[in-house]
mmCIF file of C-alpha atoms and ligand atoms in Angstrom:
data_model
loop_
_atom_site.group_PDB
_atom_site.id
_atom_site.type_symbol
_atom_site.label_atom_id
_atom_site.label_comp_id
_atom_site.label_asym_id
_atom_site.label_seq_id
_atom_site.Cartn_x
_atom_site.Cartn_y
_atom_site.Cartn_z
ATOM 1 C CA MET A 15 73.985 88.031 -133.100
ATOM 2 C CA LYS A 16 75.889 90.733 -135.014
ATOM 3 C CA GLY A 17 72.748 92.837 -134.847
ATOM 4 C CA VAL A 18 72.141 92.380 -131.120
ATOM 5 C CA MET A 19 73.306 95.352 -129.090
ATOM 6 C CA PRO A 20 74.497 95.107 -125.478
ATOM 7 C CA SER A 21 71.854 96.318 -123.051
ATOM 8 C CA ASP A 22 72.836 99.704 -121.677
ATOM 9 C CA ILE A 23 71.363 98.724 -118.326
ATOM 10 C CA ARG A 24 73.173 95.371 -117.969
ATOM 11 C CA GLU A 25 76.458 97.037 -119.002
ATOM 12 C CA LYS A 26 75.980 99.859 -116.564
ATOM 13 C CA MET A 27 75.232 97.553 -113.646
ATOM 14 C CA LYS A 28 78.897 96.510 -113.797
ATOM 15 C CA LEU A 29 79.999 100.080 -112.988
ATOM 16 C CA LEU A 30 77.519 100.649 -110.262
ATOM 17 C CA ASP A 31 79.021 99.160 -107.147
ATOM 18 C CA ARG A 32 80.511 102.408 -105.789
ATOM 19 C CA ALA A 33 78.835 103.007 -102.443
ATOM 20 C CA GLU A 34 78.179 106.734 -102.904
ATOM 21 C CA ILE A 35 76.176 106.240 -106.082
ATOM 22 C CA ILE A 36 72.440 106.877 -105.941
ATOM 23 C CA HIS A 37 70.810 104.493 -108.368
ATOM 24 C CA LEU A 38 67.965 106.338 -110.019
ATOM 25 C CA GLY A 39 68.185 104.217 -113.161
ATOM 26 C CA GLY A 40 67.708 100.472 -112.659
ATOM 27 C CA GLY A 41 64.281 99.115 -111.756
ATOM 28 C CA LEU A 42 65.023 96.122 -109.522
ATOM 29 C CA PRO A 43 62.261 95.204 -107.084
ATOM 30 C CA ASP A 44 62.979 96.204 -103.483
ATOM 31 C CA PRO A 45 64.060 93.063 -101.559
ATOM 32 C CA ALA A 46 62.036 94.406 -98.611
ATOM 33 C CA ILE A 47 58.862 93.255 -100.389
ATOM 34 C CA PHE A 48 59.912 89.624 -100.950
ATOM 35 C CA PRO A 49 57.715 87.186 -98.934
ATOM 36 C CA TYR A 50 60.475 85.523 -96.865
ATOM 37 C CA GLU A 51 58.358 83.689 -94.253
ATOM 38 C CA PRO A 52 55.758 82.350 -96.687
ATOM 39 C CA LEU A 53 58.558 81.044 -98.939
ATOM 40 C CA SER A 54 60.403 79.514 -96.013
ATOM 41 C CA ASP A 55 57.200 77.826 -94.729
ATOM 42 C CA ALA A 56 56.319 76.557 -98.219
ATOM 43 C CA SER A 57 59.824 75.174 -98.536
ATOM 44 C CA ALA A 58 59.659 73.372 -95.166
ATOM 45 C CA ARG A 59 56.280 71.838 -96.104
ATOM 46 C CA LEU A 60 57.651 70.654 -99.412
ATOM 47 C CA TRP A 61 60.759 68.916 -98.013
ATOM 48 C CA ALA A 62 58.679 67.273 -95.294
ATOM 49 C CA ASP A 63 56.587 65.442 -97.899
ATOM 50 C CA ARG A 64 58.724 62.907 -99.797
ATOM 51 C CA ALA A 65 56.258 62.462 -102.699
ATOM 52 C CA ARG A 66 56.022 66.220 -103.319
ATOM 53 C CA ALA A 67 59.785 66.614 -102.927
ATOM 54 C CA GLN A 68 60.321 63.966 -105.609
ATOM 55 C CA THR A 69 58.045 65.841 -107.990
ATOM 56 C CA ALA A 70 59.852 69.078 -107.161
ATOM 57 C CA LEU A 71 63.252 67.614 -108.036
ATOM 58 C CA GLN A 72 62.083 65.847 -111.188
ATOM 59 C CA TYR A 73 61.816 67.380 -114.697
ATOM 60 C CA ALA A 74 58.546 69.305 -114.925
ATOM 61 C CA PRO A 75 56.262 69.035 -117.991
ATOM 62 C CA SER A 76 57.323 71.515 -120.701
ATOM 63 C CA GLU A 77 53.972 73.309 -120.513
ATOM 64 C CA GLY A 78 54.476 73.839 -116.771
ATOM 65 C CA TYR A 79 53.315 72.364 -113.462
ATOM 66 C CA LEU A 80 49.607 71.683 -113.997
ATOM 67 C CA PRO A 81 48.279 72.995 -110.647
ATOM 68 C CA LEU A 82 50.136 76.278 -111.247
ATOM 69 C CA ARG A 83 48.761 76.531 -114.805
ATOM 70 C CA GLU A 84 45.283 75.968 -113.352
ATOM 71 C CA TRP A 85 45.861 78.648 -110.756
ATOM 72 C CA ILE A 86 47.044 81.112 -113.434
ATOM 73 C CA ALA A 87 44.027 80.276 -115.627
ATOM 74 C CA GLY A 88 41.815 81.107 -112.622
ATOM 75 C CA TYR A 89 43.694 84.362 -112.083
ATOM 76 C CA MET A 90 43.400 85.329 -115.765
ATOM 77 C CA THR A 91 39.687 84.486 -115.627
ATOM 78 C CA ARG A 92 39.233 86.748 -112.580
ATOM 79 C CA GLN A 93 41.008 89.502 -114.552
ATOM 80 C CA GLY A 94 38.407 89.148 -117.339
ATOM 81 C CA THR A 95 40.165 86.696 -119.678
ATOM 82 C CA ALA A 96 38.234 83.436 -119.242
ATOM 83 C CA CYS A 97 40.635 80.578 -119.902
ATOM 84 C CA GLU A 98 41.783 77.113 -118.846
ATOM 85 C CA ALA A 99 45.116 75.500 -118.046
ATOM 86 C CA ASP A 100 45.555 74.574 -121.741
ATOM 87 C CA ASN A 101 45.634 78.277 -122.541
ATOM 88 C CA VAL A 102 48.703 78.786 -120.333
ATOM 89 C CA ILE A 103 52.373 77.883 -120.715
ATOM 90 C CA ILE A 104 54.836 78.547 -117.901
ATOM 91 C CA THR A 105 58.028 80.321 -118.970
ATOM 92 C CA ASN A 106 61.294 81.115 -117.236
ATOM 93 C CA GLY A 107 60.153 84.644 -116.396
ATOM 94 C CA SER A 108 58.124 86.653 -118.880
ATOM 95 C CA GLN A 109 61.410 87.568 -120.582
ATOM 96 C CA GLN A 110 61.573 84.026 -121.941
ATOM 97 C CA GLY A 111 57.965 84.396 -123.080
ATOM 98 C CA LEU A 112 58.919 87.433 -125.171
ATOM 99 C CA ASP A 113 61.799 85.501 -126.743
ATOM 100 C CA PHE A 114 59.546 82.533 -127.548
ATOM 101 C CA LEU A 115 56.844 84.708 -129.078
ATOM 102 C CA ALA A 116 59.358 86.370 -131.373
ATOM 103 C CA LYS A 117 60.779 82.948 -132.249
ATOM 104 C CA LEU A 118 57.290 81.753 -133.111
ATOM 105 C CA LEU A 119 56.116 84.798 -135.042
ATOM 106 C CA LEU A 120 59.146 86.314 -136.783
ATOM 107 C CA SER A 121 61.305 85.372 -139.728
ATOM 108 C CA PRO A 122 64.220 87.666 -140.673
ATOM 109 C CA GLY A 123 62.947 90.862 -142.290
ATOM 110 C CA ASP A 124 59.392 90.521 -140.984
ATOM 111 C CA LYS A 125 57.807 93.665 -139.659
ATOM 112 C CA ALA A 126 57.349 94.019 -135.882
ATOM 113 C CA LEU A 127 55.321 96.893 -134.530
ATOM 114 C CA VAL A 128 56.466 98.238 -131.159
ATOM 115 C CA GLU A 129 55.515 101.077 -128.860
ATOM 116 C CA ILE A 130 57.973 103.931 -128.806
ATOM 117 C CA PRO A 131 59.872 103.943 -126.500
ATOM 118 C CA SER A 132 59.728 100.219 -125.605
ATOM 119 C CA PHE A 133 61.022 97.862 -122.905
ATOM 120 C CA ILE A 134 64.683 97.267 -123.694
ATOM 121 C CA GLY A 135 64.527 93.556 -122.787
ATOM 122 C CA ALA A 136 61.761 92.988 -125.337
ATOM 123 C CA LEU A 137 63.701 94.780 -128.065
ATOM 124 C CA ARG A 138 66.827 92.745 -127.306
ATOM 125 C CA ALA A 139 64.792 89.510 -127.371
ATOM 126 C CA PHE A 140 63.169 90.438 -130.698
ATOM 127 C CA ASP A 141 66.465 91.666 -132.256
ATOM 128 C CA ALA A 142 67.818 88.122 -132.502
ATOM 129 C CA TYR A 143 65.039 87.263 -135.004
ATOM 130 C CA GLU A 144 66.026 90.229 -137.198
ATOM 131 C CA PRO A 145 62.730 92.067 -137.587
ATOM 132 C CA GLN A 146 62.182 95.281 -139.453
ATOM 133 C CA TYR A 147 60.748 97.489 -136.697
ATOM 134 C CA LEU A 148 57.869 99.861 -137.122
ATOM 135 C CA GLY A 149 56.927 102.314 -134.376
ATOM 136 C CA LEU A 150 53.339 102.419 -133.169
ATOM 137 C CA PRO A 151 52.403 106.105 -133.419
ATOM 138 C CA GLU A 152 51.669 107.679 -130.033
ATOM 139 C CA ASP A 153 48.270 109.014 -131.098
ATOM 140 C CA SER A 154 45.831 106.248 -132.056
ATOM 141 C CA ALA A 155 44.274 108.609 -134.623
ATOM 142 C CA ASP A 156 47.452 107.872 -136.632
ATOM 143 C CA TRP A 157 47.071 104.076 -136.504
ATOM 144 C CA ASN A 158 46.500 103.652 -140.184
ATOM 145 C CA PRO A 159 46.068 99.962 -141.166
ATOM 146 C CA THR A 160 47.588 100.607 -144.592
ATOM 147 C CA ASP A 161 50.798 102.108 -143.137
ATOM 148 C CA LEU A 162 51.059 99.384 -140.519
ATOM 149 C CA ALA A 163 50.022 96.461 -142.736
ATOM 150 C CA GLY A 164 52.180 93.360 -142.772
ATOM 151 C CA ALA A 165 53.369 93.531 -139.173
ATOM 152 C CA LYS A 166 53.463 90.069 -137.585
ATOM 153 C CA PHE A 167 52.708 91.451 -134.160
ATOM 154 C CA CYS A 168 52.372 94.601 -132.130
ATOM 155 C CA TYR A 169 54.165 94.593 -128.770
ATOM 156 C CA VAL A 170 52.556 96.749 -126.068
ATOM 157 C CA GLY A 171 52.807 97.208 -122.299
ATOM 158 C CA PRO A 172 49.469 98.876 -121.630
ATOM 159 C CA ASP A 173 49.860 99.173 -117.849
ATOM 160 C CA PHE A 174 52.625 101.424 -116.516
ATOM 161 C CA ARG A 175 54.978 100.858 -119.413
ATOM 162 C CA ASN A 176 58.638 100.353 -118.951
ATOM 163 C CA PRO A 177 60.158 102.954 -119.532
ATOM 164 C CA THR A 178 57.550 105.752 -119.402
ATOM 165 C CA GLY A 179 55.275 104.634 -116.549
ATOM 166 C CA THR A 180 52.217 105.612 -118.597
ATOM 167 C CA CYS A 181 49.129 103.547 -119.479
ATOM 168 C CA MET A 182 47.203 102.950 -122.685
ATOM 169 C CA SER A 183 43.622 104.244 -122.427
ATOM 170 C CA ARG A 184 40.668 101.878 -122.774
ATOM 171 C CA LYS A 185 39.781 103.635 -126.030
ATOM 172 C CA ASP A 186 43.256 102.950 -127.458
ATOM 173 C CA ARG A 187 43.167 99.319 -126.284
ATOM 174 C CA LEU A 188 39.965 98.884 -128.275
ATOM 175 C CA ALA A 189 41.514 100.722 -131.228
ATOM 176 C CA LEU A 190 44.459 98.314 -131.049
ATOM 177 C CA LEU A 191 42.037 95.401 -131.385
ATOM 178 C CA ASP A 192 40.516 97.130 -134.437
ATOM 179 C CA LEU A 193 44.007 97.489 -135.895
ATOM 180 C CA ALA A 194 44.733 93.791 -135.276
ATOM 181 C CA ASP A 195 41.424 92.974 -136.956
ATOM 182 C CA ASP A 196 42.287 95.104 -139.987
ATOM 183 C CA THR A 197 45.880 93.912 -140.379
ATOM 184 C CA GLY A 198 45.703 90.312 -139.138
ATOM 185 C CA MET A 199 48.618 90.858 -136.752
ATOM 186 C CA ALA A 200 48.901 89.344 -133.277
ATOM 187 C CA ILE A 201 49.126 91.521 -130.156
ATOM 188 C CA ILE A 202 51.764 90.741 -127.550
ATOM 189 C CA GLU A 203 50.491 92.280 -124.327
ATOM 190 C CA ASP A 204 53.172 92.553 -121.637
ATOM 191 C CA GLY A 205 51.346 92.407 -118.305
ATOM 192 C CA CYS A 206 54.479 92.816 -116.156
ATOM 193 C CA TYR A 207 53.156 95.738 -114.066
ATOM 194 C CA GLU A 208 49.391 95.142 -114.224
ATOM 195 C CA GLN A 209 49.179 94.465 -110.473
ATOM 196 C CA LEU A 210 51.126 97.571 -109.505
ATOM 197 C CA ARG A 211 48.523 100.338 -109.650
ATOM 198 C CA TYR A 212 48.824 102.920 -106.846
ATOM 199 C CA GLU A 213 46.163 105.407 -107.915
ATOM 200 C CA GLY A 214 43.195 105.643 -110.259
ATOM 201 C CA GLU A 215 40.914 103.024 -111.764
ATOM 202 C CA ASP A 216 41.989 99.697 -113.270
ATOM 203 C CA ILE A 217 41.600 99.463 -117.049
ATOM 204 C CA ALA A 218 40.672 96.064 -118.532
ATOM 205 C CA SER A 219 43.626 94.352 -120.220
ATOM 206 C CA VAL A 220 43.724 94.076 -123.999
ATOM 207 C CA ALA A 221 43.404 90.300 -123.491
ATOM 208 C CA ALA A 222 40.191 90.793 -121.490
ATOM 209 C CA LEU A 223 38.741 93.234 -124.027
ATOM 210 C CA ALA A 224 39.532 90.761 -126.810
ATOM 211 C CA ALA A 225 37.942 87.858 -124.920
ATOM 212 C CA GLU A 226 34.819 89.994 -124.531
ATOM 213 C CA ARG A 227 34.801 91.054 -128.175
ATOM 214 C CA TYR A 228 35.411 87.587 -129.649
ATOM 215 C CA GLY A 229 33.536 85.584 -127.015
ATOM 216 C CA SER A 230 36.492 83.260 -126.365
ATOM 217 C CA ILE A 231 40.253 83.351 -125.874
ATOM 218 C CA GLU A 232 40.504 80.791 -128.705
ATOM 219 C CA ARG A 233 39.598 83.484 -131.247
ATOM 220 C CA SER A 234 41.647 86.243 -129.614
ATOM 221 C CA PRO A 235 44.668 87.800 -131.355
ATOM 222 C CA VAL A 236 46.217 88.615 -127.945
ATOM 223 C CA LEU A 237 49.128 86.722 -126.406
ATOM 224 C CA HIS A 238 49.390 87.964 -122.842
ATOM 225 C CA THR A 239 52.634 87.609 -120.874
ATOM 226 C CA GLY A 240 52.526 87.615 -117.083
ATOM 227 C CA THR A 241 55.062 87.305 -114.284
ATOM 228 C CA PHE A 242 55.447 86.888 -110.530
ATOM 229 C CA SER A 243 58.712 88.856 -110.592
ATOM 230 C CA LYS A 244 57.197 92.120 -109.360
ATOM 231 C CA THR A 245 54.717 90.713 -106.841
ATOM 232 C CA ILE A 246 56.651 87.746 -105.355
ATOM 233 C CA ALA A 247 60.329 87.555 -106.406
ATOM 234 C CA PRO A 248 62.195 87.630 -109.728
ATOM 235 C CA SER A 249 64.766 84.926 -108.915
ATOM 236 C CA LEU A 250 62.134 82.169 -109.035
ATOM 237 C CA ARG A 251 61.977 82.916 -112.793
ATOM 238 C CA VAL A 252 58.330 82.014 -113.198
ATOM 239 C CA GLY A 253 56.215 83.791 -115.796
ATOM 240 C CA TRP A 254 53.610 82.700 -118.309
ATOM 241 C CA ILE A 255 52.001 83.257 -121.680
ATOM 242 C CA ALA A 256 48.216 83.006 -122.011
ATOM 243 C CA GLY A 257 46.591 82.653 -125.423
ATOM 244 C CA PRO A 258 44.638 80.381 -127.764
ATOM 245 C CA ARG A 259 45.522 76.721 -127.178
ATOM 246 C CA ASP A 260 46.828 76.061 -130.689
ATOM 247 C CA VAL A 261 49.387 78.852 -130.133
ATOM 248 C CA ILE A 262 50.260 77.486 -126.675
ATOM 249 C CA ARG A 263 50.831 74.016 -128.195
ATOM 250 C CA ARG A 264 53.436 75.467 -130.569
ATOM 251 C CA LEU A 265 55.083 77.398 -127.762
ATOM 252 C CA VAL A 266 55.383 74.126 -125.822
ATOM 253 C CA LEU A 267 57.486 72.738 -128.713
ATOM 254 C CA ILE A 268 59.720 75.810 -128.494
ATOM 255 C CA LYS A 269 60.012 75.380 -124.722
ATOM 256 C CA GLN A 270 60.973 71.715 -125.136
ATOM 257 C CA ALA A 271 63.719 72.598 -127.576
ATOM 258 C CA SER A 272 64.956 75.526 -125.512
ATOM 259 C CA ASP A 273 65.245 74.373 -121.898
ATOM 260 C CA LEU A 274 62.785 71.441 -121.554
ATOM 261 C CA ALA A 275 60.930 72.973 -118.633
ATOM 262 C CA THR A 276 60.901 75.607 -115.918
ATOM 263 C CA SER A 277 62.089 74.353 -112.508
ATOM 264 C CA ALA A 278 59.368 72.228 -110.868
ATOM 265 C CA LEU A 279 60.729 73.212 -107.456
ATOM 266 C CA ASN A 280 60.279 76.911 -108.142
ATOM 267 C CA GLN A 281 56.810 76.424 -109.617
ATOM 268 C CA MET A 282 55.645 74.375 -106.617
ATOM 269 C CA LEU A 283 57.024 76.827 -104.067
ATOM 270 C CA LEU A 284 55.510 79.704 -105.944
ATOM 271 C CA LEU A 285 52.074 78.095 -106.164
ATOM 272 C CA ASP A 286 52.072 77.422 -102.435
ATOM 273 C CA VAL A 287 52.944 81.083 -101.782
ATOM 274 C CA VAL A 288 50.605 82.721 -104.297
ATOM 275 C CA ARG A 289 47.555 80.755 -103.119
ATOM 276 C CA ASP A 290 47.580 82.378 -99.701
ATOM 277 C CA HIS A 291 49.915 85.350 -99.944
ATOM 278 C CA LEU A 292 49.719 86.949 -103.374
ATOM 279 C CA ASP A 293 47.164 89.496 -102.197
ATOM 280 C CA THR A 294 49.209 90.457 -99.141
ATOM 281 C CA SER A 295 52.446 90.511 -101.073
ATOM 282 C CA THR A 296 50.909 92.675 -103.810
ATOM 283 C CA ARG A 297 49.444 95.025 -101.199
ATOM 284 C CA ILE A 298 52.864 95.454 -99.568
ATOM 285 C CA ALA A 299 54.509 96.099 -102.954
ATOM 286 C CA ARG A 300 51.880 98.684 -103.846
ATOM 287 C CA SER A 301 52.212 100.507 -100.568
ATOM 288 C CA VAL A 302 56.040 100.638 -100.653
ATOM 289 C CA TYR A 303 56.168 101.765 -104.302
ATOM 290 C CA ARG A 304 53.277 104.227 -103.964
ATOM 291 C CA ASP A 305 55.237 106.138 -101.293
ATOM 292 C CA ARG A 306 58.446 105.976 -103.308
ATOM 293 C CA CYS A 307 56.715 107.193 -106.441
ATOM 294 C CA ARG A 308 55.327 110.177 -104.518
ATOM 295 C CA SER A 309 58.697 111.019 -102.981
ATOM 296 C CA MET A 310 60.387 110.970 -106.358
ATOM 297 C CA LEU A 311 57.688 113.084 -108.017
ATOM 298 C CA ASP A 312 57.816 115.577 -105.104
ATOM 299 C CA ALA A 313 61.593 115.820 -105.493
ATOM 300 C CA MET A 314 61.198 116.362 -109.252
ATOM 301 C CA GLU A 315 58.788 119.256 -108.577
ATOM 302 C CA GLU A 316 61.246 120.776 -106.149
ATOM 303 C CA PHE A 317 64.548 120.366 -108.000
ATOM 304 C CA MET A 318 64.023 119.972 -111.751
ATOM 305 C CA PRO A 319 64.786 123.168 -113.618
ATOM 306 C CA HIS A 320 62.299 124.880 -115.888
ATOM 307 C CA GLY A 321 62.045 123.206 -119.309
ATOM 308 C CA VAL A 322 62.294 119.625 -118.025
ATOM 309 C CA SER A 323 59.022 117.655 -118.195
ATOM 310 C CA TRP A 324 58.216 114.209 -116.853
ATOM 311 C CA THR A 325 55.465 111.598 -116.574
ATOM 312 C CA ARG A 326 53.374 111.208 -113.398
ATOM 313 C CA PRO A 327 52.774 107.464 -113.203
ATOM 314 C CA GLN A 328 49.830 105.930 -111.367
ATOM 315 C CA GLY A 329 51.682 102.636 -110.992
ATOM 316 C CA GLY A 330 54.694 100.596 -112.079
ATOM 317 C CA LEU A 331 58.279 101.526 -111.263
ATOM 318 C CA TYR A 332 59.330 104.227 -113.732
ATOM 319 C CA VAL A 333 59.328 107.939 -114.463
ATOM 320 C CA TRP A 334 60.298 109.193 -117.938
ATOM 321 C CA ALA A 335 61.714 112.689 -118.316
ATOM 322 C CA GLU A 336 62.249 114.926 -121.299
ATOM 323 C CA LEU A 337 65.009 117.551 -121.323
ATOM 324 C CA PRO A 338 64.953 120.796 -123.264
ATOM 325 C CA ASP A 339 65.905 120.240 -126.935
ATOM 326 C CA GLY A 340 69.626 120.018 -127.463
ATOM 327 C CA ILE A 341 70.446 118.369 -124.117
ATOM 328 C CA ASP A 342 71.452 114.785 -124.787
ATOM 329 C CA GLY A 343 70.203 112.119 -122.363
ATOM 330 C CA ALA A 344 73.241 109.872 -122.910
ATOM 331 C CA ALA A 345 75.698 112.711 -122.256
ATOM 332 C CA LEU A 346 73.736 113.686 -119.141
ATOM 333 C CA ALA A 347 73.750 110.070 -117.900
ATOM 334 C CA ALA A 348 77.548 109.851 -118.334
ATOM 335 C CA ARG A 349 78.165 113.167 -116.529
ATOM 336 C CA ALA A 350 75.649 112.376 -113.788
ATOM 337 C CA LEU A 351 77.519 109.180 -112.960
ATOM 338 C CA LEU A 352 81.008 110.668 -113.097
ATOM 339 C CA GLU A 353 80.395 114.107 -111.598
ATOM 340 C CA ARG A 354 77.421 113.586 -109.262
ATOM 341 C CA SER A 355 77.442 109.840 -108.543
ATOM 342 C CA VAL A 356 73.868 109.518 -109.756
ATOM 343 C CA SER A 357 72.870 106.802 -112.220
ATOM 344 C CA ILE A 358 70.090 107.333 -114.743
ATOM 345 C CA ILE A 359 69.332 105.504 -117.990
ATOM 346 C CA SER A 360 69.493 107.448 -121.221
ATOM 347 C CA GLY A 361 66.211 107.354 -123.159
ATOM 348 C CA SER A 362 67.934 106.384 -126.394
ATOM 349 C CA ALA A 363 68.378 102.843 -125.003
ATOM 350 C CA PHE A 364 64.637 102.263 -125.389
ATOM 351 C CA TYR A 365 64.359 102.829 -129.144
ATOM 352 C CA PRO A 366 64.723 99.998 -131.677
ATOM 353 C CA ALA A 367 67.714 100.251 -133.986
ATOM 354 C CA ASN A 368 66.334 100.127 -137.519
ATOM 355 C CA ALA A 369 62.786 101.480 -137.373
ATOM 356 C CA THR A 370 61.928 103.433 -140.487
ATOM 357 C CA ASN A 371 59.095 105.568 -139.112
ATOM 358 C CA ILE A 372 60.639 106.526 -135.758
ATOM 359 C CA VAL A 373 62.652 109.542 -134.767
ATOM 360 C CA PRO A 374 64.240 108.707 -131.383
ATOM 361 C CA LYS A 375 64.211 111.472 -128.815
ATOM 362 C CA PRO A 376 67.811 111.730 -127.560
ATOM 363 C CA ASN A 377 66.804 114.342 -124.948
ATOM 364 C CA THR A 378 65.153 111.810 -122.635
ATOM 365 C CA PHE A 379 66.016 109.615 -119.649
ATOM 366 C CA ARG A 380 64.395 107.022 -117.403
ATOM 367 C CA LEU A 381 64.275 107.041 -113.620
ATOM 368 C CA SER A 382 63.050 104.310 -111.315
ATOM 369 C CA PHE A 383 61.887 104.823 -107.749
ATOM 370 C CA SER A 384 61.652 101.123 -106.828
ATOM 371 C CA MET A 385 64.765 100.974 -104.642
ATOM 372 C CA ILE A 386 64.982 104.607 -103.555
ATOM 373 C CA PRO A 387 63.837 105.693 -100.086
ATOM 374 C CA ALA A 388 62.528 109.276 -99.791
ATOM 375 C CA ALA A 389 65.750 110.877 -98.525
ATOM 376 C CA ALA A 390 67.856 109.314 -101.286
ATOM 377 C CA ALA A 391 65.317 110.342 -103.916
ATOM 378 C CA ARG A 392 65.546 113.938 -102.711
ATOM 379 C CA GLU A 393 69.335 113.867 -102.639
ATOM 380 C CA GLY A 394 69.649 112.164 -106.040
ATOM 381 C CA ILE A 395 67.142 114.394 -107.812
ATOM 382 C CA GLU A 396 68.694 117.506 -106.256
ATOM 383 C CA ARG A 397 72.124 116.464 -107.604
ATOM 384 C CA LEU A 398 70.680 115.682 -111.040
ATOM 385 C CA GLY A 399 68.635 118.898 -111.170
ATOM 386 C CA GLY A 400 71.774 120.887 -110.247
ATOM 387 C CA LEU A 401 73.743 119.267 -113.061
ATOM 388 C CA ILE A 402 71.016 120.006 -115.643
ATOM 389 C CA ARG A 403 70.798 123.605 -114.441
ATOM 390 C CA GLU A 404 74.580 124.042 -114.838
ATOM 391 C CA GLY A 405 74.160 122.846 -118.455
HETATM 392 N N1 LIG B 519 58.420 93.027 -119.239
HETATM 393 C C1 LIG B 519 58.737 94.210 -118.723
HETATM 394 C C2 LIG B 519 58.012 95.419 -119.195
HETATM 395 C C3 LIG B 519 59.756 94.310 -117.763
HETATM 396 O O1 LIG B 519 60.059 95.514 -117.252
HETATM 397 C C4 LIG B 519 60.433 93.133 -117.339
HETATM 398 C C5 LIG B 519 61.548 93.127 -116.316
HETATM 399 N N2 LIG B 519 61.820 94.246 -115.658
HETATM 400 C C6 LIG B 519 60.056 91.911 -117.915
HETATM 401 C C7 LIG B 519 59.038 91.893 -118.856
HETATM 402 C C8 LIG B 519 60.736 90.619 -117.594
HETATM 403 O O2 LIG B 519 60.481 90.197 -116.310
HETATM 404 P P1 LIG B 519 60.589 88.671 -115.848
HETATM 405 O O3 LIG B 519 61.370 87.927 -116.898
HETATM 406 O O4 LIG B 519 61.290 88.720 -114.557
HETATM 407 O O5 LIG B 519 59.188 88.181 -115.755
#
């Protein structure tokens, strides 16, 4: 644990309860999208049926509640990754899935390949297993199997990455499979935001492309993590890993040793809700976040000074901005909070600590539009733009 750094975001949340602060940093889902009535109805149905209530209050199997695993296998199959319940383990959110995969795949000193920048929660989960990080070069033309040989896995978030909001092209997803073929590494595909596309065409997941290439999930190098946190509600803590069944069997042993099982109650409520309401709930989330994304990007156009550039996401919850060289994202974040009551997250938080082939960009920061109505986005970005302009 000596090597595990505190998460900048979790630390900052402690300072953020001043009412005047505009939170442009954290990416919590907007509570307005949570499906209150469907959850309340599912709950009433469950308590009215003594046999189901008993199951809900009992220990669940470590691999997860079978009808939910079957539902997820059907969902994965519809997304292009044909699989069965035995290819799915339920985890306590996809965060736990990332921890388990690192526990399974890494010994201290092993190489782990990660996108740069990467989701901070994944890096913190991996840190505990003491990997030697390697950065996945941005341009796939530079994915040289000799340079990247020996990595146990490559961690990617191909759809609307946290923190940049960008996607991996279909061509690069296929190139990643080539790289896995050449190096023998696994691919951890984080599917957290795959349902949150607001514009443009869906791109097949790496898991789906692998299933197509190898003819079966059993021969696929991809371990796909999924979650209901962004489409239903994060507090239920229900996510999953889908992959070849011999890998899932080992993950079940890790789950048993870690927390025995995910709450049966939460899995049963969730299944009842997703069966009938996932489409509606996802549609509501998309429509709320699509508008918020536009408002934030419009405000950026209006108020960001010359020399600042930023991503224009087609989905997800995040915008990544780059400042002119010499302006430090961490210093800006500190001043923005103190002097303008605006919270942003410094880009440096999203780089792994000991990577040998990575030069972190300190002149970056992450914004999230998930909780920010249009007027607040305008106000917050105007304040931030003013501060950057002042220098
Ligand atoms: N992956 C990514 C990319 C995330 O941004 C998050 C949370 N914001 C998670 C995984 C974890 O989500 P959960 O544990 O709620 O499924």
